[in-house]
Amino acid sequence: ARCMGMTTQTAHLVYDGVPAATLRSIRASACDQFGNVLFVRTAAGGEPLRCCLRLARAGDSIALIAFQPAGTGGPYAEIGPLFIHTEPCAEEPSRTEFPADFRDRRAVLRPYDADGQMLDGVLAESGESERLLPEMFADPAVQTVQVRNVIAGCWNFTVRRAADAEAPPDSDQTRK
């Protein structure tokens, strides 16, 4: 954007939910990556889905699984609960736009370096996450930022620079 003769750049970001290959494997086996049988339920509506990066609609068939986001290492290699559709999603999420259903939610933003070590943590108030992400990526040490639920601390999705995200990472390949 141009402002008073100055040029500013906004980082082009990519938003990754649970990788498609991981979802296919979990749905086919009816077990998550840690051997837990899927806890299937009918959505009340509003549950945050990490497959298509939207909120569940009442009546959706969803499952609670254990998941470890890619790219974190050592003590930051957390495994936590999250919701996915039990069947392939009707719509694939846009990987180039901030997920609309998460836009007005409070969130914790956690930047990580290339070694998977957490660099900081920021509490983003409702509507602030999308604005704060480019500021976080201004630091060249930041490789990824995890957007997490404020109350439960659950992972919502991972954000990375577009240049670093030619293909979404599969957590099986990047787990340390």
CSV table of C-alpha atoms in Angstrom, one decimal:
chain,number,residue,atom,x,y,z
A,1,ALA,CA,0.0,0.0,0.0
A,2,ARG,CA,1.1,3.6,-0.6
A,3,CYS,CA,0.8,6.2,2.1
A,4,MET,CA,2.3,9.7,1.8
A,5,GLY,CA,4.9,8.6,-0.7
A,6,MET,CA,6.1,5.6,1.4
A,7,THR,CA,5.6,2.0,0.4
A,8,THR,CA,4.7,-0.5,3.0
A,9,GLN,CA,4.6,-4.3,2.5
A,10,THR,CA,2.2,-6.7,4.0
A,11,ALA,CA,3.5,-10.3,4.2
A,12,HIS,CA,1.5,-12.7,2.1
A,13,LEU,CA,0.4,-15.4,4.6
A,14,VAL,CA,-0.9,-18.9,4.3
A,15,TYR,CA,-3.4,-20.4,6.8
A,16,ASP,CA,-3.1,-24.2,7.5
A,17,GLY,CA,-5.5,-26.4,9.3
A,18,VAL,CA,-5.0,-30.2,9.7
A,19,PRO,CA,-3.2,-31.4,6.6
A,20,ALA,CA,-5.4,-33.2,4.0
A,21,ALA,CA,-3.3,-36.5,4.1
A,22,THR,CA,-3.7,-36.6,7.9
A,23,LEU,CA,-7.4,-36.1,7.7
A,24,ARG,CA,-7.8,-38.9,5.1
A,25,SER,CA,-5.8,-41.2,7.4
A,26,ILE,CA,-7.8,-40.4,10.5
A,27,ARG,CA,-11.1,-40.7,8.7
A,28,ALA,CA,-10.2,-44.0,7.1
A,29,SER,CA,-8.9,-45.6,10.3
A,30,ALA,CA,-11.5,-44.0,12.7
A,31,CYS,CA,-8.5,-43.4,15.0
A,32,ASP,CA,-6.4,-40.3,15.5
A,33,GLN,CA,-2.6,-40.3,15.1
A,34,PHE,CA,-2.2,-41.4,18.7
A,35,GLY,CA,-4.4,-44.5,18.5
A,36,ASN,CA,-7.5,-42.9,20.1
A,37,VAL,CA,-10.8,-44.0,18.6
A,38,LEU,CA,-12.7,-41.0,17.2
A,39,PHE,CA,-15.1,-39.4,19.6
A,40,VAL,CA,-18.0,-38.8,17.2
A,41,ARG,CA,-20.9,-36.5,18.0
A,42,THR,CA,-23.5,-34.3,16.3
A,43,ALA,CA,-22.5,-30.7,16.4
A,44,ALA,CA,-24.6,-28.3,18.5
A,45,GLY,CA,-23.2,-25.5,16.2
A,46,GLY,CA,-20.3,-23.2,16.8
A,47,GLU,CA,-17.5,-25.8,17.5
A,48,PRO,CA,-14.3,-24.7,15.8
A,49,LEU,CA,-13.4,-27.1,13.0
A,50,ARG,CA,-9.7,-27.5,12.1
A,51,CYS,CA,-10.3,-29.3,8.9
A,52,CYS,CA,-12.1,-26.6,6.9
A,53,LEU,CA,-11.3,-23.7,9.3
A,54,ARG,CA,-14.9,-22.7,10.1
A,55,LEU,CA,-17.4,-23.1,12.9
A,56,ALA,CA,-19.6,-26.3,12.8
A,57,ARG,CA,-23.2,-25.9,11.8
A,58,ALA,CA,-25.8,-27.6,14.1
A,59,GLY,CA,-26.3,-31.2,12.9
A,60,ASP,CA,-22.8,-31.6,11.4
A,61,SER,CA,-21.2,-34.9,12.1
A,62,ILE,CA,-17.9,-34.1,13.9
A,63,ALA,CA,-15.2,-35.9,15.9
A,64,LEU,CA,-12.9,-34.9,18.7
A,65,ILE,CA,-9.3,-36.0,18.0
A,66,ALA,CA,-5.9,-35.6,19.5
A,67,PHE,CA,-3.5,-33.6,17.2
A,68,GLN,CA,0.0,-32.3,17.3
A,69,PRO,CA,0.6,-29.2,15.1
A,70,ALA,CA,3.6,-29.5,12.8
A,71,GLY,CA,6.7,-27.5,13.3
A,72,THR,CA,7.0,-27.4,17.0
A,73,GLY,CA,9.8,-29.2,18.9
A,74,GLY,CA,10.9,-30.3,22.3
A,75,PRO,CA,8.7,-29.1,25.1
A,76,TYR,CA,6.5,-27.1,22.6
A,77,ALA,CA,5.5,-30.2,20.7
A,78,GLU,CA,2.0,-30.2,22.3
A,79,ILE,CA,-0.8,-32.7,21.6
A,80,GLY,CA,-4.3,-31.4,22.2
A,81,PRO,CA,-7.9,-31.9,21.4
A,82,LEU,CA,-9.7,-30.5,18.4
A,83,PHE,CA,-12.8,-31.0,16.2
A,84,ILE,CA,-12.9,-32.2,12.6
A,85,HIS,CA,-15.7,-33.3,10.3
A,86,THR,CA,-16.1,-37.0,10.3
A,87,GLU,CA,-16.5,-37.0,6.4
A,88,PRO,CA,-14.6,-34.9,3.9
A,89,CYS,CA,-15.5,-31.2,4.1
A,90,ALA,CA,-18.0,-29.8,1.7
A,91,GLU,CA,-15.7,-26.9,1.1
A,92,GLU,CA,-11.9,-26.7,1.2
A,93,PRO,CA,-10.6,-23.8,3.3
A,94,SER,CA,-8.9,-20.9,1.6
A,95,ARG,CA,-5.3,-21.1,2.5
A,96,THR,CA,-4.7,-17.4,1.5
A,97,GLU,CA,-7.3,-15.6,3.5
A,98,PHE,CA,-7.7,-15.4,7.3
A,99,PRO,CA,-10.5,-17.9,8.2
A,100,ALA,CA,-13.7,-15.7,8.4
A,101,ASP,CA,-15.3,-17.7,11.3
A,102,PHE,CA,-12.2,-17.1,13.4
A,103,ARG,CA,-11.9,-13.4,12.6
A,104,ASP,CA,-14.0,-12.1,15.6
A,105,ARG,CA,-12.7,-14.5,18.2
A,106,ARG,CA,-10.2,-13.7,20.9
A,107,ALA,CA,-7.0,-15.7,20.3
A,108,VAL,CA,-3.5,-16.4,21.6
A,109,LEU,CA,-0.9,-15.9,18.9
A,110,ARG,CA,2.3,-18.0,19.4
A,111,PRO,CA,5.2,-17.4,17.1
A,112,TYR,CA,7.8,-20.2,16.6
A,113,ASP,CA,11.3,-20.2,15.1
A,114,ALA,CA,12.7,-22.7,12.5
A,115,ASP,CA,13.6,-25.0,15.4
A,116,GLY,CA,10.1,-25.1,16.7
A,117,GLN,CA,10.8,-23.0,19.8
A,118,MET,CA,8.2,-20.5,20.9
A,119,LEU,CA,9.5,-16.9,20.7
A,120,ASP,CA,6.6,-15.0,22.4
A,121,GLY,CA,2.9,-15.0,23.0
A,122,VAL,CA,0.3,-12.4,22.3
A,123,LEU,CA,-3.3,-12.1,23.4
A,124,ALA,CA,-5.3,-10.9,20.5
A,125,GLU,CA,-8.7,-9.3,21.3
A,126,SER,CA,-11.7,-10.0,19.1
A,127,GLY,CA,-10.9,-8.9,15.5
A,128,GLU,CA,-7.2,-8.2,16.1
A,129,SER,CA,-5.5,-11.5,15.0
A,130,GLU,CA,-5.5,-10.7,11.3
A,131,ARG,CA,-4.0,-7.3,11.9
A,132,LEU,CA,-1.3,-8.6,14.3
A,133,LEU,CA,0.0,-11.5,12.2
A,134,PRO,CA,1.9,-9.4,9.6
A,135,GLU,CA,3.5,-7.5,12.5
A,136,MET,CA,4.7,-10.8,14.0
A,137,PHE,CA,6.1,-11.9,10.6
A,138,ALA,CA,8.1,-8.7,10.4
A,139,ASP,CA,10.6,-10.5,12.7
A,140,PRO,CA,12.7,-12.7,10.3
A,141,ALA,CA,13.1,-15.3,13.2
A,142,VAL,CA,9.4,-16.1,13.1
A,143,GLN,CA,8.8,-19.2,11.0
A,144,THR,CA,5.2,-19.9,11.9
A,145,VAL,CA,2.5,-18.5,14.2
A,146,GLN,CA,0.0,-20.8,15.9
A,147,VAL,CA,-3.5,-19.2,16.4
A,148,ARG,CA,-4.9,-20.8,19.6
A,149,ASN,CA,-8.1,-20.8,21.6
A,150,VAL,CA,-8.0,-18.4,24.6
A,151,ILE,CA,-9.9,-20.5,27.1
A,152,ALA,CA,-8.8,-24.0,26.3
A,153,GLY,CA,-5.5,-23.2,24.6
A,154,CYS,CA,-6.4,-25.6,21.7
A,155,TRP,CA,-4.6,-25.1,18.4
A,156,ASN,CA,-6.9,-23.5,15.8
A,157,PHE,CA,-4.5,-23.2,12.8
A,158,THR,CA,-1.0,-22.3,11.8
A,159,VAL,CA,0.1,-19.3,9.8
A,160,ARG,CA,3.3,-19.1,7.7
A,161,ARG,CA,4.7,-16.9,5.0
A,162,ALA,CA,3.5,-17.9,1.5
A,163,ALA,CA,7.1,-18.4,0.4
A,164,ASP,CA,7.5,-21.0,3.2
A,165,ALA,CA,4.3,-22.8,2.3
A,166,GLU,CA,4.5,-24.2,-1.2
A,167,ALA,CA,2.8,-27.3,0.2
A,168,PRO,CA,1.1,-27.7,3.6
A,169,PRO,CA,3.3,-29.6,6.1
A,170,ASP,CA,2.2,-33.0,7.2
A,171,SER,CA,2.7,-33.3,11.0
A,172,ASP,CA,4.0,-36.9,10.6
A,173,GLN,CA,7.0,-35.6,8.6
A,174,THR,CA,7.9,-32.6,10.6
A,175,ARG,CA,7.4,-33.9,14.2
A,176,LYS,CA,10.6,-33.6,16.2
